[in-house]
Short mmCIF file of C-alpha atoms and ligand atoms in Angstrom, two decimals:
data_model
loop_
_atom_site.label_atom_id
_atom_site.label_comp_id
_atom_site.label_asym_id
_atom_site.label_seq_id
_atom_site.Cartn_x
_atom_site.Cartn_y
_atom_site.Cartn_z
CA UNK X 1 14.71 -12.61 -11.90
CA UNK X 2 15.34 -10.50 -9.11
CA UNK X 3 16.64 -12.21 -5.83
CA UNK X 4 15.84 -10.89 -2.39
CA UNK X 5 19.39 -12.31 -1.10
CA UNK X 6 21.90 -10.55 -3.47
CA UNK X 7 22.72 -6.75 -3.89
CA UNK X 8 21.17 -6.24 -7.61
CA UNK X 9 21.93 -3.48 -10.00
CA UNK X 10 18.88 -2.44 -11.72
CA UNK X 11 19.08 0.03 -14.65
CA UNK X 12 15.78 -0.47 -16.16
CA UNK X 13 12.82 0.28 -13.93
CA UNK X 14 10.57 0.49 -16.72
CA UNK X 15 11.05 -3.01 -17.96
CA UNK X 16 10.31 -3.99 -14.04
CA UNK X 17 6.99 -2.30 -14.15
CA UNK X 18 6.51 -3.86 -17.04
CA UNK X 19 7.73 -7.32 -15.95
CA UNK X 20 6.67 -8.31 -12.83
CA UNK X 21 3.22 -6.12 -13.08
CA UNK X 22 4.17 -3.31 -10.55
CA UNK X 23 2.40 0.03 -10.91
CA UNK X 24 3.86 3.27 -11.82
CA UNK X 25 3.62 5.49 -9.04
CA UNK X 26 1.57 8.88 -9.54
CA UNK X 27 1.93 10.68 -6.33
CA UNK X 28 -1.16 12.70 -4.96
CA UNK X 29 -0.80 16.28 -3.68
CA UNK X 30 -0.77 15.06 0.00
CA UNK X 31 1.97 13.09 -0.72
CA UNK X 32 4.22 16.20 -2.56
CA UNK X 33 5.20 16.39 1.38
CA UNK X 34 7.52 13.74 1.33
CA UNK X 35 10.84 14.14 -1.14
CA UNK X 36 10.76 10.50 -1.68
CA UNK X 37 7.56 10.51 -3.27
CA UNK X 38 7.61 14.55 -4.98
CA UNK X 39 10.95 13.24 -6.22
CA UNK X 40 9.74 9.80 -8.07
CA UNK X 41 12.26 8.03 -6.11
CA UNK X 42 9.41 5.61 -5.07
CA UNK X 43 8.44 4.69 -8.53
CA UNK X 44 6.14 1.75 -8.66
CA UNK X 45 3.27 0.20 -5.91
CA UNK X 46 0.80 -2.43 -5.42
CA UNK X 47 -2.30 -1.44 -4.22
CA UNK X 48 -0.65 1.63 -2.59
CA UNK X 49 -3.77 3.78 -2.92
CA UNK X 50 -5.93 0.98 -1.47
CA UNK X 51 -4.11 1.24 1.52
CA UNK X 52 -3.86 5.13 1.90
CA UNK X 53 -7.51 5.60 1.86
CA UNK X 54 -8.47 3.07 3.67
CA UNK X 55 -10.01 3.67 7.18
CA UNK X 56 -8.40 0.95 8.85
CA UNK X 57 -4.39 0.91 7.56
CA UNK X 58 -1.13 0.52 9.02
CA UNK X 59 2.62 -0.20 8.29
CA UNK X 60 4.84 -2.62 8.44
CA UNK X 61 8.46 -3.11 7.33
CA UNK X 62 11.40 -5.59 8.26
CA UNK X 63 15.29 -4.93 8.44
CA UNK X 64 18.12 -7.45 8.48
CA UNK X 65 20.36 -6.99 11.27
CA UNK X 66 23.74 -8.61 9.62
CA UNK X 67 25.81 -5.51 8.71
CA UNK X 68 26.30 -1.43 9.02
CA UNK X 69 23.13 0.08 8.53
CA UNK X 70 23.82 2.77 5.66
CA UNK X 71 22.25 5.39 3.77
CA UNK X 72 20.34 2.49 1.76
CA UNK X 73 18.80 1.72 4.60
CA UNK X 74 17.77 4.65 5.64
CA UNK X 75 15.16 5.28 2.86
CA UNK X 76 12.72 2.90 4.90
CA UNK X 77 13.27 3.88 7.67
CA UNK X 78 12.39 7.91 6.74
CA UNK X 79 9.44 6.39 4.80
CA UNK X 80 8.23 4.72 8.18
CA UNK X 81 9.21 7.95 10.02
CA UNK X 82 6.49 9.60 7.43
CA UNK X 83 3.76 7.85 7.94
CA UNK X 84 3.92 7.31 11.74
CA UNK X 85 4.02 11.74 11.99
CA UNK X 86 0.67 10.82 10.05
CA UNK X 87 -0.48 8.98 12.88
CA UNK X 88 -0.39 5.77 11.17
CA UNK X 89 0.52 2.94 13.31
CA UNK X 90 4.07 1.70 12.42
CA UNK X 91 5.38 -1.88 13.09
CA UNK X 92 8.77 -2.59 12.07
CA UNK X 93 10.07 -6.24 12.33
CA UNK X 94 13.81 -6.79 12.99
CA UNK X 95 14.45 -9.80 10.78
CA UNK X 96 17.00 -11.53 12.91
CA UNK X 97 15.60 -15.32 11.91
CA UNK X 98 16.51 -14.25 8.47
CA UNK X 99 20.25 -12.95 9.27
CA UNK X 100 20.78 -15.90 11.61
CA UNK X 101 19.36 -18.39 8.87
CA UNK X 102 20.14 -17.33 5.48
CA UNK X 103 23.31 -14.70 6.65
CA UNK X 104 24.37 -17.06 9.22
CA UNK X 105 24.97 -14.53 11.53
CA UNK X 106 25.40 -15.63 15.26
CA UNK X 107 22.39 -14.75 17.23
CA UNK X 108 24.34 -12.47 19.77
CA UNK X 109 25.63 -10.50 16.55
CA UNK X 110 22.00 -10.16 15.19
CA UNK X 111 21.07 -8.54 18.69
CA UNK X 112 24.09 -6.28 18.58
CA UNK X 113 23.62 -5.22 14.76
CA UNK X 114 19.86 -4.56 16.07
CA UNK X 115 20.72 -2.31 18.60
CA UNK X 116 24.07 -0.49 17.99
CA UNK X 117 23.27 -0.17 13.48
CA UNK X 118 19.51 -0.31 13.49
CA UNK X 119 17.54 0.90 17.01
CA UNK X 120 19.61 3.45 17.90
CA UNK X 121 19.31 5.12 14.06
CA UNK X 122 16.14 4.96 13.92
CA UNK X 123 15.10 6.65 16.69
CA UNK X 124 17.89 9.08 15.63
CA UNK X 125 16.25 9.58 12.58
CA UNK X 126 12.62 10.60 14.09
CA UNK X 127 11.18 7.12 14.96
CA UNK X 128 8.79 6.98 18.40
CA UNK X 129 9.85 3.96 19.74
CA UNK X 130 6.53 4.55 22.55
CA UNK X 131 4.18 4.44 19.66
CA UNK X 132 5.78 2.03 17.19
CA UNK X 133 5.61 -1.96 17.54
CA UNK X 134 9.10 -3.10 16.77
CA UNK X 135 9.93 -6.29 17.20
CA UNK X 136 12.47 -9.60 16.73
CA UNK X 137 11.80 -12.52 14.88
CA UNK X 138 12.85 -14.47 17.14
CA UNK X 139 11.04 -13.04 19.69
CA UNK X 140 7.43 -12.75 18.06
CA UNK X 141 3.81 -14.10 19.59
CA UNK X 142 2.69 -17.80 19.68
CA UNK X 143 -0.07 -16.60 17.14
CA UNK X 144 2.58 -15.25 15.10
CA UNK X 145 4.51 -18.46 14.64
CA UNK X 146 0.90 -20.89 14.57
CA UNK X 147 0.75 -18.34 11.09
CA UNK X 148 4.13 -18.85 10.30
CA UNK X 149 3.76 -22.44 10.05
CA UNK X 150 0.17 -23.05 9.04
CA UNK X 151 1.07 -20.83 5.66
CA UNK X 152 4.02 -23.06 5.12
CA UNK X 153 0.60 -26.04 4.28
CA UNK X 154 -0.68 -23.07 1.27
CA UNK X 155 2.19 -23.70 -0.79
CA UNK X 156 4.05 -25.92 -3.11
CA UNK X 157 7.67 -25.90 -3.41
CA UNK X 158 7.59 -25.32 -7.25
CA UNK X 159 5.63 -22.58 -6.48
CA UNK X 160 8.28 -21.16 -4.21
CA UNK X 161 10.81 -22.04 -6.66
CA UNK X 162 9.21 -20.05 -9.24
CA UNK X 163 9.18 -17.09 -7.34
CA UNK X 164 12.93 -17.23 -5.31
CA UNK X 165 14.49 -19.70 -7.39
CA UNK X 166 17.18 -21.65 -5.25
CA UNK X 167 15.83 -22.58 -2.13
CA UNK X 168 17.88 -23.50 1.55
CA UNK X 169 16.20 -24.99 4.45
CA UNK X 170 17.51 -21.24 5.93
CA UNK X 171 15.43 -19.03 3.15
CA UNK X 172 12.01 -21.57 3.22
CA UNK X 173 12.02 -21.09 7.42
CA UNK X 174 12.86 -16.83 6.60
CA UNK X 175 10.35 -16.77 4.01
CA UNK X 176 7.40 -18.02 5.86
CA UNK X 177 8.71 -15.89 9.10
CA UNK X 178 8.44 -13.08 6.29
CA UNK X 179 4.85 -13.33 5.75
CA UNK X 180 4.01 -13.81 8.95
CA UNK X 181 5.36 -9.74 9.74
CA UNK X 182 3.53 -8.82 6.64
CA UNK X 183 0.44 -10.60 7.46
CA UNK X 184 -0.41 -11.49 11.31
CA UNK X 185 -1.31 -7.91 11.89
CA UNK X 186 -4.62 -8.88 10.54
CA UNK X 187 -4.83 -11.68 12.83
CA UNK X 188 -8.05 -11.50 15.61
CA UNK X 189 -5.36 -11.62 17.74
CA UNK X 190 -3.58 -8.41 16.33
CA UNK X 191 -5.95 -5.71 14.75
CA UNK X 192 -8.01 -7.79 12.65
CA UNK X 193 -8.62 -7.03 8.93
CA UNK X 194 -6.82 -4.14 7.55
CA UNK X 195 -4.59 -2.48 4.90
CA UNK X 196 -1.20 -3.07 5.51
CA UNK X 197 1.36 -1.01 3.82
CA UNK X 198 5.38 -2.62 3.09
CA UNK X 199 7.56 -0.07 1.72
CA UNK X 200 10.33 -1.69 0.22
CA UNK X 201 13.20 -1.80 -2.35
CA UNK X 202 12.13 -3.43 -5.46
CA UNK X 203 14.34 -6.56 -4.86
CA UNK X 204 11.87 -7.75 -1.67
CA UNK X 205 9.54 -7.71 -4.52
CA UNK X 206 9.63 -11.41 -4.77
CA UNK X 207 8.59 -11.80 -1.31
CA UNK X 208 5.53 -9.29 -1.35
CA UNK X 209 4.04 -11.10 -4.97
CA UNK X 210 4.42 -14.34 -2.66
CA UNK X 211 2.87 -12.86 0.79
CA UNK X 212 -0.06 -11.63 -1.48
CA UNK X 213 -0.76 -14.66 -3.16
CA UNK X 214 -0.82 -16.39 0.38
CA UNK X 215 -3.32 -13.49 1.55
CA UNK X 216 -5.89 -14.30 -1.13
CA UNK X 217 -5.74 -17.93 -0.23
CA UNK X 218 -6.35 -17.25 3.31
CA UNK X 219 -8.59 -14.46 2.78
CA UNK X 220 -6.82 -11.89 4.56
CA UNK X 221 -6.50 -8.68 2.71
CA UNK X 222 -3.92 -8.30 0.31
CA UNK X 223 -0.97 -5.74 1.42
CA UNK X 224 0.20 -3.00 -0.92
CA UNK X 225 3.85 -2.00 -1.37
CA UNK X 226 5.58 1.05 -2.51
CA UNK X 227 9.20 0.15 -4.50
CA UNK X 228 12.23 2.80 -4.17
CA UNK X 229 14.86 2.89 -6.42
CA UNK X 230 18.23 1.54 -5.42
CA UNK X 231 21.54 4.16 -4.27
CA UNK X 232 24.18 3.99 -6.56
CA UNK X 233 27.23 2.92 -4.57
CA UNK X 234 29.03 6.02 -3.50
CA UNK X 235 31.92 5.12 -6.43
CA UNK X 236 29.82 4.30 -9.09
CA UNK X 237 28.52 0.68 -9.64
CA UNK X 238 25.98 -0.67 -6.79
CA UNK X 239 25.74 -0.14 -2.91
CA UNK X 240 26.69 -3.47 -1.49
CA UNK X 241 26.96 -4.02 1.93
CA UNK X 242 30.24 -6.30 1.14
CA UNK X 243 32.00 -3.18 -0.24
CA UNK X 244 31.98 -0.59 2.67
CA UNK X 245 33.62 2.13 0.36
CA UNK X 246 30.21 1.84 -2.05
CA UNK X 247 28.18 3.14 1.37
CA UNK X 248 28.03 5.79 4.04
CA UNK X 249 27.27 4.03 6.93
CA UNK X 250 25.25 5.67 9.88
CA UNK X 251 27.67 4.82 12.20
CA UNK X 252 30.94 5.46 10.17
CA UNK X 253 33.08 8.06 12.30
CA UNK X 254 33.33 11.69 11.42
CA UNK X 255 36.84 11.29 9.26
CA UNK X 256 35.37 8.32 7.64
CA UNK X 257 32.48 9.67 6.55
CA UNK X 258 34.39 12.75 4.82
CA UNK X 259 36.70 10.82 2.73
CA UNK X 260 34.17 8.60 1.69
CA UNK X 261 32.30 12.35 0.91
CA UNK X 262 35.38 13.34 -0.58
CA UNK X 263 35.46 10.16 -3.20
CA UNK X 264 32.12 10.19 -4.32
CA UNK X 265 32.03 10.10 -7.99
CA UNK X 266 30.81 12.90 -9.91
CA UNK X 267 29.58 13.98 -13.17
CA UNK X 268 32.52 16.19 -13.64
CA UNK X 269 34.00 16.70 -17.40
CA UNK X 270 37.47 16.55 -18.17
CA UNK X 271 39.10 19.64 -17.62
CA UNK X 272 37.86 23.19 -16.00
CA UNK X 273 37.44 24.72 -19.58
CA UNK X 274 35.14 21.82 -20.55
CA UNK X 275 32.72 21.65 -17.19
CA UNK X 276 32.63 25.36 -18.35
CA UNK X 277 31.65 25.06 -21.80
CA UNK X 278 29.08 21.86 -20.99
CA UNK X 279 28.59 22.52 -17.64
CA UNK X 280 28.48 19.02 -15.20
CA UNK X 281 27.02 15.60 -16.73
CA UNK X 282 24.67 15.31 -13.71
CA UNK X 283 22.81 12.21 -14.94
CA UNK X 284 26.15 10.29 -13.61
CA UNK X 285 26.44 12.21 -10.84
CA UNK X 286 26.28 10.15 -7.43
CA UNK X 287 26.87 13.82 -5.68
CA UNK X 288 23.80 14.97 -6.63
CA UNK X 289 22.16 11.66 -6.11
CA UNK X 290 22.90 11.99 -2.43
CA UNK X 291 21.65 15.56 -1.72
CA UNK X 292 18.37 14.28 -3.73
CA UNK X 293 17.84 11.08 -1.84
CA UNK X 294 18.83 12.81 1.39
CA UNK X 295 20.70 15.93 2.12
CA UNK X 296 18.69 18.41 0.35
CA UNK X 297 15.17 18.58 1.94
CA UNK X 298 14.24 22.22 0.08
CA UNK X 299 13.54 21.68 -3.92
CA UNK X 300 14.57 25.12 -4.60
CA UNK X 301 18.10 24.91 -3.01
CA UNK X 302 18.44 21.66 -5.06
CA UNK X 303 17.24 23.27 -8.38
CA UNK X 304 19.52 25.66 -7.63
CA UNK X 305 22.57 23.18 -7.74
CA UNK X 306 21.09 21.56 -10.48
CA UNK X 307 20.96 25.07 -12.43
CA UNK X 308 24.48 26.16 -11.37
CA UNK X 309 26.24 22.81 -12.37
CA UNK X 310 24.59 22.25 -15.33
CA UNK X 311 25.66 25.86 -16.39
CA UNK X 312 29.30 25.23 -16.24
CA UNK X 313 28.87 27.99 -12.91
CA UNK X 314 30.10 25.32 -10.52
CA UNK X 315 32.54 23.04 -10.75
CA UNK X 316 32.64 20.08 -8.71
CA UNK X 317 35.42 20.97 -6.30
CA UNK X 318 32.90 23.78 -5.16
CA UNK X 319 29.82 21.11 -4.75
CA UNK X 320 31.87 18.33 -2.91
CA UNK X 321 32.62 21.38 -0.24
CA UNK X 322 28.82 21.73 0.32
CA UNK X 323 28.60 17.99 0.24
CA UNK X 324 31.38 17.20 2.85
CA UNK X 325 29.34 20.14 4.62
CA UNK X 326 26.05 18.58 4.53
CA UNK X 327 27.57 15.32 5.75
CA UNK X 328 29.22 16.55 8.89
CA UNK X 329 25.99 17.81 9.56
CA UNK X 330 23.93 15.10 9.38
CA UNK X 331 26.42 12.55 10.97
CA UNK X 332 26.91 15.07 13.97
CA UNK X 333 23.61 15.27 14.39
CA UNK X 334 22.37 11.51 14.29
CA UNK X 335 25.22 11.01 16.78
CA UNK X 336 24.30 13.31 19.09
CA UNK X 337 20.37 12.22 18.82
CA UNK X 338 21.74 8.19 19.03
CA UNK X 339 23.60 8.87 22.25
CA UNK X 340 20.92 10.84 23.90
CA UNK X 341 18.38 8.07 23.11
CA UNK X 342 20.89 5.44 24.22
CA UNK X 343 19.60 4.43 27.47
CA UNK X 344 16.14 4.29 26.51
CA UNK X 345 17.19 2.47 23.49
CA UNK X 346 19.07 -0.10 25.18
CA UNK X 347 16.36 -0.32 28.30
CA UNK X 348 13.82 -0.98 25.56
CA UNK X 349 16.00 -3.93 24.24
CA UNK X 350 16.18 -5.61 27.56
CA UNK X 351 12.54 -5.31 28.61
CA UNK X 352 10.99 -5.54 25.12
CA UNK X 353 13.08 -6.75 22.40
CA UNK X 354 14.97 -9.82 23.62
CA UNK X 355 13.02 -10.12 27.08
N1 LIG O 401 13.80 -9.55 3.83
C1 LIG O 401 14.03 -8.23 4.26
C2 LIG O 401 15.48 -7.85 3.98
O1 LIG O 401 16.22 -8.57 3.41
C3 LIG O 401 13.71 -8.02 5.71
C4 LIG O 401 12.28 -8.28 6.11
C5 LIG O 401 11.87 -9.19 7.03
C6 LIG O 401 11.11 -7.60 5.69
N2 LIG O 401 10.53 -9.13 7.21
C7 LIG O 401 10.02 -8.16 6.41
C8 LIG O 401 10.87 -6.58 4.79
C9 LIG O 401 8.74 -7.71 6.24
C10 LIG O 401 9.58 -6.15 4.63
C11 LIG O 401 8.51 -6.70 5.35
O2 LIG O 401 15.91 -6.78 4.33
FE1 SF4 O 402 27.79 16.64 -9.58
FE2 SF4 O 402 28.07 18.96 -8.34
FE3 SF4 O 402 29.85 18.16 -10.20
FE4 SF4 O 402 27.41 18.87 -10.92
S1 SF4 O 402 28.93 20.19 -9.97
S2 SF4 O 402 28.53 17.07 -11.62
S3 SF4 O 402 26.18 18.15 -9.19
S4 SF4 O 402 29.46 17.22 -8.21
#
């Protein structure tokens, strides 16, 4: 069973293709533009291609605001970041009723995590704020909260059960909030009828089978979903936002952010002579996870790591210095980008977000 709630460890995807009827992702040449995709880092759909021909389509995704936002995170929000430059309208739902309800986060928290972890990011990352709909929970339409409730009638609890297992006042309110984002964009009130895209990690998958099951019943259009795989945490094991050494968090400071760099395990052999001989076991490596997932944009500079470490040419000392590298980098950069979009950020809060 996979649970939305908990941090899971997945080492099979197969067996969840073949388990909860997702589809194996075949990328299109269009998509080869996008490293997440040309990579087969998204690895299973619904529906996806439904959506992406589709005349009328947008996206939609939803973040918790009850921790650091880290490189985990991230992977949506570069996925969004795609498919807005495509001119695809982008909605992105801060899910503050879910960290206030199921996280119990205080709701002054929520609106900090939103801001300081999550806005500010993702408009350093590339996001137009001007031509994306992001929203709070908490601070939705009346015609998103009439859907909220009225889906709440197209269920049974068993059902619901079924699906998410143990249930808390806190998840059944989130839940239906939940497919209200995914669906009341094809409200007459919102755009009508249309193919909605939710990129996700595989663990929301319990929530999308369950939105789509309430769109048939309804008769809105199903949404489609594309499923990443998880990060391994940055030691080995899984990324867990309880364990802030498994994660590089956006917002970590410089020093940080290099000794995490500096501890991230490796697929190195035993001794020099051996890494030599059998060059680097880069299967277990989280190093070149990272520079995959996100630091290495250009397939042939990554080939070329792959090529040199798997040759016994470099050793791993070598490839943590262009790792620490490639991290100061980036965090520089989003820094600088997060404080020049600060004001605008935080003006956009005020007015918009929490008016
Ligand atoms: N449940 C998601 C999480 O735990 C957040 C979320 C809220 C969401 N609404 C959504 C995700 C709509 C996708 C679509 O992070
Ligand atoms: Fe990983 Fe680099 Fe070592 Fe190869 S050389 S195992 S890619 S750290």
């Amino acid at each position: 069973m996979l649970n939305p709630w908990e941090t899971t460890d997945i080492k099979d995807y197969n067996k969840l293709i073949e388990e909860f009827g997702i589809t194996p992702m075949k990328p299109t040449k269009e998509l080869m533009d996008n490293r997440y995709f040309r990579r087969g880092i998204i690895f299973g759909h619904r529906d996806f291609f439904k959506f992406w021909n589709a005349d009328k389509r947008s996206i939609l995704t939803g973040i918790m605001p009850s921790g650091p936002m880290h490189l985990g995170h991230k992977m949506v929000v570069d996925q969004c970041v795609y498919y807005q430059n495509k001119g695809i309208k982008t909605r992105i739902a801060i899910a503050d009723v879910e960290a206030i309800t199921t996280r119990r986060i205080p709701e002054e928290k929520a609106r900090e995590y939103a801001v300081e972890e999550y806005l500010l990011n993702w408009v350093a990352l590339g996001l137009d704020l001007d031509k994306a709909d992001v929203y709070a929970q908490t601070n939705r339409s009346v015609p998103y909260y009439r859907l909220a409730s009225l889906l709440s009638g197209r269920t049974t609890m068993a059902e619901m059960q079924a699906i998410y297992g143990e249930l808390t006042p806190g998840k059944v309110t989130s839940i239906f909030i939940q497919a209200s984002d995914i669906l009341h964009p094809q409200l007459d009130e919102y755009d009508g009828l249309e193919h909605v895209l939710v990129p996700v990690g595989v663990d929301q998958d319990p929530h999308i089978r369950f939105v789509r099951d309430l769109a048939e019943k309804i008769h809105f259009i199903k949404p489609s979903s594309t499923y990443h795989r998880f990060m391994t945490g940055l030691e080995g094991g899984k990324m867990s936002s309880s364990v802030p050494n498994s994660y590089l968090a956006l917002n970590d400071d410089l020093p940080t952010a290099l000794k995490k760099a500096s501890n991230v395990l490796t697929g190195g052999r035993n001794t020099a002579e051996e890494q030599r001989r059998l060059g680097g076991d880069i299967s277990k490596c989280v190093v070149y996870e990272l520079y995959a997932y996100h630091f290495i944009e250009d397939d042939d500079e990554l080939k070329k790591i792959y090529e040199d470490c798997t040759s016994g040419k470099m050793l791993c000392g070598e490839c943590k210095q262009i790792l620490k590298k490639k991290v100061e980098e980036f965090m520089t950069d989003l820094k600088n980008k997060r404080e020049a979009n600060r004001e605008k950020v935080e003006q956009f809060a005020k007015e918009k977000l929490f008016k």
